[in-house]
Amino acid sequence: MDIAVIGAGAMGSAIARRLVESGARVLTYLEGRSAATVERAKMAGMEPADLDAVAGTGLILSIVPPANAIAVAEQIAAAIRRCGAKTTFIDCNAISPQTMTQVAAIFGGDCGVVLDGSIIGGPPKTGQKGPKLYISGDAADSSAVLGECGLQVRRIDGPIGAASALKMCYAGINKGVTGLGTAMLLAAIRSRADEALKRELQESLPDLDAKLVNAIPDMYPKAYRWVAEMEEISEFLGDDDPAALIFKGMAGLYRKMAADREGGGLLAGQLDRLNNG
Amino acid sequence: MDIAVIGAGAMGSAIARRLVESGARVLTYLEGRSAATVERAKMAGMEPADLDAVAGTGLILSIVPPANAIAVAEQIAAAIRRCGAKTTFIDCNAISPQTMTQVAAIFGGDCGVVLDGSIIGGPPKTGQKGPKLYISGDAADSSAVLGECGLQVRRIDGPIGAASALKMCYAGINKGVTGLGTAMLLAAIRSRADEALKRELQESLPDLDAKLVNAIPDMYPKAYRWVAEMEEISEFLGDDDPAALIFKGMAGLYRKMAADREGGGLLAGQLDRLNNG
């Protein structure tokens, strides 16, 4: 079984490794990527290939930052048309249903099948089941082969857009909670109410406090990616929904945390001292 | 011991009842209030009084909706000046530190002592310890008497504004999480991703799911009050903090939920069906 995985980041390479371990041959396209990414792909057992070879596989997964999803779709659709191949393309990215509809339109009806996918959970690790790959728009069960190759696939009974919407909603809650905790702990630190807040959280919201203690430091290196993800959630909700503004604010907060990391991590240090105090 | 409690809502009347049960005489000012409020005050053992009598007590607690905090402070400060009394005024409301500074300025230096208070937790019930009353700016320990009268008082080592900041931060997390859950469950319902989202939350964030199952229906009747509270949090964070936008969005969301309740509860019904399904 040949599968192409576009994107050899932490998630893409770990998914690829799982597929390779299950007996699949995994191609990827690495032109213009950093040495670190090329090395990561190699370690995962991914085989560098040109776009025509990628287009020739029966199944292509796009696992890239949300801001790159459209560009990848355009690149792959062009290669498929050039080769006259038919393939199944699964966009697995944290994009809004509206962006997913654009992705599907890029492929049109002449390139094979386009499916809406979304990944919930962290990159798979050896010995663990790994994240869930939700799939919608898959009436023909074209994604079943991925279940046979070691992934946890869960089909949603809904059209293109439903899997993306699920991811938006889940991330909105999960990463939103982390954002709320980050914002309010920082505000408490500025106001010298941080020790009282920490104690109150431990007493009256202990589960939430425990989640924040883990989730906030996990967020620092990912904050720069979460900016675009929060913007996608805001777009997903749409201007008619007052909650769209919540996620514009979340994007700004994560932009601030990304800048803090670039600039030496002053805020991150304050948060860590409070959480470990 | 004579204490005045301004505000005979759910919280004010329950706090007053606790004080009465502990042997205090509790006065309140009810002019222009609804029959339901007058009845609630009476049931709590509060004694209706005019503003001069209120000003003559040694200790006055303001426990009102945040939008009313300034008006109450002006009314009481005027009465204190009229009577030439000195008293301790504790603003216990969910207002920003900036608004609290305004409250303190209204009393100036000639009316006695002004303290910053904030209440975390629900109204006290018989047999329970009840909410915590945080107090800052209390170098002279003027609030100690409330601890002797059955309240859980916790002094914060900080100036006027620190107790208000603590409340803003705690409410931002606690009511923010409820808002995130409400917004994303509604979005999932619109996108037909609600059943998959509910199952994913139960599986991967069970503590948070359990919190939302209780907190979302508890919110419906309070949503109209939370609008102003979210706006106070946004003002507290200030325009320089990108998270201020998060709470402008939260205010809009709660405004929507308040309007939904006024209009028959269509959205609340959808949320309840999903959470109880």
XYZ file of C-alpha atoms in Angstrom:
554
model
C 0.000 0.000 0.000
C 1.435 3.369 -1.045
C 0.303 6.422 0.885
C 1.574 9.988 0.605
C 1.760 12.212 3.655
C 2.340 15.896 2.901
C 3.838 17.555 5.949
C 6.565 16.050 8.096
C 6.007 18.115 11.223
C 5.537 16.521 14.629
C 2.082 15.188 13.719
C 2.699 14.293 10.065
C 5.910 12.397 10.759
C 4.420 10.494 13.704
C 1.369 9.486 11.662
C 3.695 8.435 8.826
C 5.781 6.335 11.203
C 2.636 4.561 12.392
C 1.664 3.820 8.772
C 5.189 2.573 7.963
C 5.184 0.329 11.033
C 1.902 -1.119 9.805
C 3.457 -2.086 6.493
C 2.628 0.882 4.255
C 5.120 2.639 2.018
C 4.890 6.363 2.793
C 5.997 8.979 0.279
C 6.384 12.658 1.038
C 7.349 15.853 -0.798
C 10.209 17.748 0.836
C 11.422 20.286 -1.704
C 12.298 23.572 -0.013
C 11.883 22.140 3.490
C 14.437 22.625 6.279
C 17.195 20.146 7.090
C 15.437 19.397 10.393
C 12.220 18.478 8.563
C 14.071 16.302 6.045
C 15.784 14.509 8.921
C 12.490 14.069 10.788
C 10.891 12.569 7.691
C 13.807 10.180 7.223
C 13.681 9.053 10.853
C 9.977 8.319 10.440
C 10.663 6.097 7.444
C 9.108 8.500 4.936
C 10.489 8.391 1.368
C 11.173 11.714 -0.379
C 9.428 11.831 -3.742
C 8.494 14.319 -6.454
C 4.956 15.613 -6.871
C 4.163 13.250 -9.743
C 5.016 10.232 -7.589
C 2.924 11.689 -4.758
C 0.012 12.176 -7.154
C 0.382 8.574 -8.293
C -0.301 7.080 -4.863
C -3.865 6.031 -4.204
C -4.183 8.042 -1.015
C -2.769 11.427 0.019
C -2.976 12.936 3.498
C -2.356 16.648 4.033
C -1.071 17.284 7.570
C 0.270 20.835 7.621
C -0.225 24.104 9.532
C -3.704 25.495 8.782
C -2.268 28.510 6.955
C -0.669 26.137 4.399
C -3.676 23.927 3.710
C -4.876 25.778 0.591
C -1.398 25.990 -0.970
C -0.847 22.254 -0.483
C -4.229 21.468 -2.026
C -3.403 23.626 -5.064
C -0.009 21.978 -5.495
C -1.394 18.459 -5.254
C -4.434 19.118 -7.453
C -2.132 20.518 -10.159
C 0.068 17.415 -9.984
C -2.944 15.095 -10.159
C -4.266 16.925 -13.230
C -0.810 16.842 -14.831
C -0.573 13.068 -14.346
C -4.180 12.285 -15.128
C -4.288 10.235 -11.916
C -7.291 9.644 -9.675
C -6.655 9.599 -5.979
C -8.214 10.096 -2.571
C -7.068 13.313 -0.924
C -7.764 13.752 2.792
C -7.259 17.193 4.258
C -6.497 16.475 7.933
C -5.818 20.071 8.932
C -7.287 22.319 11.604
C -9.170 24.468 9.111
C -12.672 25.875 9.185
C -15.473 24.146 7.245
C -15.438 27.183 4.934
C -11.739 26.657 4.152
C -12.401 22.923 3.736
C -15.043 23.758 1.147
C -12.404 25.779 -0.722
C -10.034 22.818 -0.574
C -12.699 20.536 -2.034
C -13.411 23.074 -4.791
C -9.720 23.170 -5.751
C -9.875 19.471 -6.577
C -13.215 19.729 -8.315
C -14.774 16.507 -9.565
C -11.968 15.435 -11.899
C -9.235 14.477 -9.431
C -10.871 11.631 -7.561
C -12.232 11.835 -4.037
C -11.721 14.618 -1.483
C -12.452 13.881 2.173
C -12.670 16.135 5.203
C -10.442 14.894 8.001
C -9.406 16.248 11.365
C -7.052 14.980 14.018
C -7.865 15.176 17.722
C -5.130 14.205 20.170
C -1.343 14.418 20.143
C 1.046 12.679 17.706
C 0.946 8.869 18.097
C 3.650 7.359 20.283
C 4.832 3.753 20.324
C 2.536 1.580 22.413
C -0.308 4.104 22.440
C -3.445 4.132 20.314
C -2.653 7.645 19.150
C -4.985 10.442 18.129
C -8.330 10.012 16.432
C -8.630 10.786 12.747
C -12.192 11.952 12.188
C -13.450 11.717 8.605
C -16.605 13.135 7.055
C -17.934 13.049 3.516
C -16.765 9.470 3.104
C -19.848 7.668 1.792
C -17.679 5.077 -0.017
C -15.555 4.338 3.078
C -12.386 5.249 1.192
C -10.618 5.936 4.490
C -11.072 2.402 5.853
C -7.588 1.415 4.700
C -6.097 3.857 7.207
C -7.739 1.935 10.026
C -6.031 -1.199 8.725
C -2.717 0.721 8.778
C -2.730 1.427 12.493
C -4.664 4.707 12.725
C -7.731 5.287 14.869
C -10.253 6.343 12.228
C -13.691 7.529 13.248
C -16.191 8.318 10.494
C -18.699 11.088 11.130
C -22.064 10.780 9.499
C -21.938 14.192 7.842
C -20.839 16.058 4.719
C -17.532 17.726 3.885
C -17.101 20.284 6.653
C -18.434 18.234 9.580
C -15.014 16.822 10.554
C -13.485 20.293 10.282
C -16.296 21.742 12.385
C -15.716 19.080 15.018
C -12.030 19.996 15.209
C -12.846 23.713 15.424
C -15.293 23.089 18.277
C -13.001 20.748 20.183
C -9.958 23.007 19.781
C -12.075 26.004 20.712
C -12.847 24.386 24.046
C -9.484 22.735 24.707
C -7.137 25.471 23.530
C -9.638 28.107 24.625
C -9.468 26.873 28.214
C -5.671 27.041 28.076
C -5.931 30.579 26.716
C -8.349 31.677 29.433
C -6.071 30.282 32.121
C -3.012 31.923 30.589
C -4.706 35.307 30.217
C -6.144 35.393 33.710
C -3.043 34.095 35.497
C -0.997 36.785 33.729
C -3.546 39.433 34.727
C -3.462 38.199 38.321
C 0.345 38.373 38.332
C 0.168 41.996 37.119
C -2.378 42.779 39.858
C -0.575 40.904 42.655
C -3.620 38.651 43.061
C -1.810 35.610 41.692
C -1.188 33.684 44.895
C -4.765 34.121 46.073
C -6.039 33.077 42.630
C -3.829 29.999 42.537
C -5.014 28.890 45.976
C -8.666 29.519 45.081
C -8.320 27.487 41.866
C -6.694 24.620 43.759
C -9.521 24.662 46.286
C -12.603 25.202 44.167
C -11.618 24.115 40.636
C -8.912 21.483 41.239
C -9.474 19.554 37.977
C -9.200 22.716 35.940
C -6.125 23.848 37.873
C -4.445 20.493 37.203
C -5.241 20.785 33.500
C -3.770 24.288 33.318
C -0.590 23.265 35.136
C 0.115 20.845 32.286
C -1.481 22.618 29.359
C 0.050 26.075 29.806
C 3.737 25.050 29.533
C 2.852 22.597 26.729
C 1.427 25.569 24.842
C 4.504 27.841 24.729
C 6.265 26.161 21.785
C 2.959 25.737 19.905
C 1.567 29.230 20.495
C 2.750 30.506 17.104
C 0.771 27.739 15.367
C -2.303 28.281 17.484
C -2.643 31.887 16.259
C -3.842 30.715 12.837
C -5.928 27.972 14.401
C -7.765 30.500 16.599
C -8.328 32.697 13.538
C -9.820 29.706 11.715
C -12.181 29.115 14.636
C -13.233 32.767 14.533
C -13.899 32.499 10.792
C -15.780 29.254 11.341
C -18.121 30.907 13.847
C -18.702 33.836 11.513
C -19.424 37.483 12.193
C -23.022 36.762 13.178
C -21.840 34.795 16.195
C -20.643 36.996 19.086
C -18.286 34.155 20.064
C -16.212 34.872 16.921
C -14.732 37.782 18.880
C -13.632 35.416 21.659
C -11.313 33.676 19.212
C -9.983 36.890 17.702
C -8.903 37.643 21.250
C -7.450 34.137 21.639
C -5.412 34.623 18.449
C -4.014 37.840 19.900
C -3.208 36.152 23.191
C -1.317 33.334 21.486
C 0.474 35.873 19.278
C 1.622 37.529 22.495
C 2.795 34.197 23.928
C 4.630 33.349 20.696
C 6.378 36.743 20.810
C 7.218 36.158 24.459
C 8.920 32.888 23.547
C 10.870 34.563 20.754
C 11.886 37.273 23.176
C 13.202 35.034 25.934
C 10.083 33.833 27.774
C 9.578 36.461 30.476
C 5.831 35.793 30.742
C 6.317 32.034 30.481
C 8.773 32.228 33.378
C 6.242 34.116 35.520
C 3.537 31.554 34.753
C 5.860 28.646 35.520
C 6.905 30.129 38.852
C 3.264 30.546 39.867
C 2.258 27.052 38.743
C 5.220 25.333 40.334
C 5.322 27.557 43.411
C -23.495 44.497 66.153
C -25.293 46.509 63.448
C -24.338 45.837 59.841
C -25.959 47.215 56.700
C -26.191 45.090 53.575
C -27.158 47.003 50.435
C -28.613 44.579 47.915
C -31.073 41.823 48.777
C -30.538 39.645 45.728
C -29.719 35.951 46.020
C -26.218 36.655 47.329
C -26.957 39.721 49.462
C -29.926 38.141 51.215
C -28.093 34.867 51.883
C -25.076 36.705 53.324
C -27.450 38.793 55.452
C -29.189 35.667 56.744
C -25.815 34.213 57.776
C -25.002 37.448 59.664
C -28.425 37.467 61.346
C -28.036 33.838 62.386
C -24.697 34.775 63.920
C -26.344 37.417 66.088
C -25.927 40.589 64.021
C -28.702 43.079 63.324
C -28.778 43.632 59.563
C -30.281 46.774 58.075
C -30.973 47.295 54.381
C -32.340 50.006 52.109
C -35.264 48.860 49.969
C -36.865 52.015 48.552
C -37.942 51.460 44.953
C -37.206 47.736 45.063
C -39.633 45.064 43.810
C -42.087 43.228 46.036
C -40.064 40.038 45.486
C -36.902 41.719 46.759
C -38.684 43.167 49.780
C -40.055 39.716 50.586
C -36.614 38.096 50.111
C -35.067 40.638 52.482
C -37.743 39.999 55.086
C -37.309 36.218 54.864
C -33.570 36.696 55.447
C -34.230 38.689 58.616
C -33.057 41.994 57.118
C -34.638 45.170 58.558
C -35.726 47.881 56.108
C -34.183 51.222 57.035
C -33.672 54.684 55.582
C -30.301 55.823 54.251
C -29.465 57.772 57.400
C -29.887 54.668 59.536
C -27.780 52.692 57.054
C -25.078 55.365 57.227
C -25.168 55.169 61.020
C -24.137 51.497 61.183
C -20.467 50.854 61.697
C -20.157 48.563 58.690
C -21.836 48.631 55.268
C -21.563 45.892 52.631
C -22.497 46.608 49.017
C -23.628 43.394 47.274
C -25.316 44.438 44.041
C -25.011 43.803 40.275
C -21.730 45.293 38.988
C -23.566 47.898 36.920
C -25.074 49.341 40.139
C -21.906 49.501 42.231
C -21.080 53.155 41.512
C -24.647 54.386 42.080
C -24.809 52.609 45.443
C -21.455 54.074 46.474
C -22.668 57.593 45.582
C -25.916 57.129 47.494
C -24.178 55.838 50.607
C -21.349 58.380 50.543
C -23.907 61.187 50.315
C -25.802 59.784 53.313
C -22.603 59.433 55.335
C -21.654 63.043 54.606
C -25.176 64.197 55.468
C -25.005 62.441 58.853
C -21.395 63.240 59.601
C -20.899 59.540 60.399
C -17.729 57.493 59.957
C -18.129 53.965 58.792
C -16.427 51.069 57.035
C -17.789 50.518 53.530
C -16.923 47.254 51.791
C -17.675 47.020 48.085
C -18.150 43.256 47.538
C -19.115 43.486 43.877
C -17.716 41.891 40.727
C -16.201 45.136 39.469
C -12.843 45.845 37.898
C -10.014 47.319 39.988
C -10.478 50.508 37.953
C -14.148 50.728 38.979
C -13.150 49.903 42.562
C -10.751 52.852 42.501
C -13.687 55.047 41.431
C -15.748 53.695 44.312
C -12.960 54.521 46.763
C -12.652 58.013 45.289
C -16.385 58.633 45.791
C -15.923 58.159 49.535
C -12.728 60.185 49.640
C -10.940 60.415 52.984
C -13.746 61.982 54.995
C -16.236 59.086 55.238
C -14.227 56.507 57.131
C -12.695 53.390 55.631
C -13.322 51.896 52.178
C -12.318 48.288 51.557
C -12.142 46.240 48.389
C -14.082 42.995 48.732
C -15.047 40.237 46.353
C -17.113 37.111 46.782
C -16.115 33.790 45.260
C -18.586 30.932 45.505
C -22.381 30.692 45.560
C -24.706 32.158 48.207
C -24.221 30.485 51.624
C -26.644 27.708 52.482
C -27.461 26.330 55.915
C -24.847 23.834 57.079
C -22.260 24.933 54.495
C -19.271 27.202 55.009
C -20.464 29.414 52.179
C -18.483 31.541 49.725
C -15.236 33.274 50.514
C -15.227 37.013 51.018
C -11.811 38.253 49.894
C -10.746 41.631 51.283
C -7.830 43.825 50.259
C -6.695 47.247 51.468
C -7.538 46.311 55.052
C -4.386 47.193 56.970
C -6.399 47.805 60.167
C -8.245 44.463 59.939
C -11.602 46.267 59.955
C -13.243 43.253 58.291
C -12.370 40.818 61.094
C -15.805 41.260 62.664
C -17.390 39.606 59.610
C -15.410 36.457 60.318
C -16.879 36.452 63.831
C -20.334 36.774 62.262
C -20.185 33.535 60.282
C -18.575 34.614 57.003
C -15.447 33.076 55.513
C -13.211 36.135 55.255
C -9.826 35.881 53.563
C -7.585 38.933 53.610
C -5.311 39.513 50.629
C -2.036 41.234 51.253
C -2.577 43.916 48.628
C -4.045 47.385 48.052
C -7.533 48.462 46.998
C -8.031 46.691 43.671
C -6.370 43.369 44.485
C -9.570 41.674 45.705
C -11.446 42.992 42.661
C -8.664 41.754 40.380
C -8.843 38.330 41.994
C -12.583 38.150 41.321
C -12.104 39.289 37.714
C -9.454 36.612 37.143
C -11.395 33.839 38.816
C -14.640 34.720 37.052
C -12.757 35.054 33.780
C -11.641 31.456 34.081
C -14.794 29.975 35.620
C -17.454 31.802 33.610
C -15.133 31.893 30.600
C -14.982 28.100 30.514
C -18.777 27.955 30.644
C -18.918 30.456 27.793
C -16.442 28.505 25.667
C -18.404 25.308 26.173
C -21.703 27.023 25.366
C -20.336 28.691 22.220
C -18.694 25.564 20.834
C -21.549 23.178 21.619
C -23.939 25.576 19.844
C -21.566 25.775 16.863
C -21.307 21.982 16.765
C -25.103 21.679 16.826
C -25.342 24.064 13.849
C -22.682 22.012 12.005
C -24.108 18.597 12.895
C -20.863 17.727 14.669
C -22.491 17.795 18.098
C -22.737 14.089 18.818
C -19.124 13.461 17.796
C -17.998 16.435 19.900
C -19.941 15.274 22.942
C -18.436 11.790 22.706
C -14.911 13.179 22.225
C -15.293 15.449 25.258
C -16.535 12.560 27.376
C -13.566 10.469 26.280
C -10.673 12.913 26.341
C -11.797 15.752 28.639
C -14.208 14.036 31.052
C -13.696 16.479 33.958
C -14.376 19.436 31.736
C -17.412 17.737 30.187
C -18.822 17.069 33.653
C -18.292 20.697 34.631
C -20.081 21.941 31.515
C -23.040 19.591 32.026
C -23.710 21.361 35.330
C -22.447 24.848 34.601
C -24.265 25.487 31.305
C -27.851 25.047 32.595
C -26.933 26.921 35.808
C -25.891 29.828 33.608
C -29.163 30.437 31.697
C -30.950 32.452 34.427
C -27.751 34.354 35.272
C -26.639 35.141 31.713
C -28.157 38.649 31.784
C -26.037 39.495 34.842
C -22.887 37.979 33.396
C -22.954 40.397 30.432
C -21.882 43.309 32.661
C -19.450 41.084 34.542
C -17.717 40.076 31.304
C -17.551 43.739 30.270
C -15.906 44.548 33.607
C -13.327 41.825 32.992
C -12.612 43.258 29.546
C -12.164 46.731 31.041
C -9.956 45.262 33.773
C -7.621 43.701 31.196
C -7.473 46.941 29.231
C -7.051 47.625 25.534
C -3.336 46.777 25.627
C -4.145 43.165 26.509
C -5.366 41.111 23.529
C -7.388 39.011 25.980
C -9.699 42.010 26.546
C -11.318 41.038 23.237
C -12.023 37.535 24.551
C -14.317 39.015 27.190
C -16.030 41.419 24.797
C -16.953 38.245 22.920
C -18.046 36.557 26.145
C -20.322 39.525 26.934
C -21.909 39.138 23.491
C -22.360 35.414 23.987
C -24.075 35.878 27.342
C -26.220 38.647 25.853
C -27.320 36.099 23.248
C -28.091 33.505 25.935
C -30.038 36.082 27.971
C -32.068 36.985 24.877
C -32.624 33.279 24.196
C -34.066 32.857 27.689
C -36.341 35.877 27.220
C -37.440 34.433 23.903
C -38.362 30.966 25.110
C -35.064 29.129 25.395
C -34.617 27.537 21.955
C -30.817 27.405 22.251
C -30.973 26.323 25.888
C -33.232 23.453 24.843
C -30.759 22.327 22.179
C -27.893 22.414 24.673
C -29.905 20.502 27.271
C -30.860 17.784 24.771
C -27.208 17.311 23.810
C -25.969 17.270 27.408
C -28.667 14.921 28.658
C -28.791 12.767 25.523
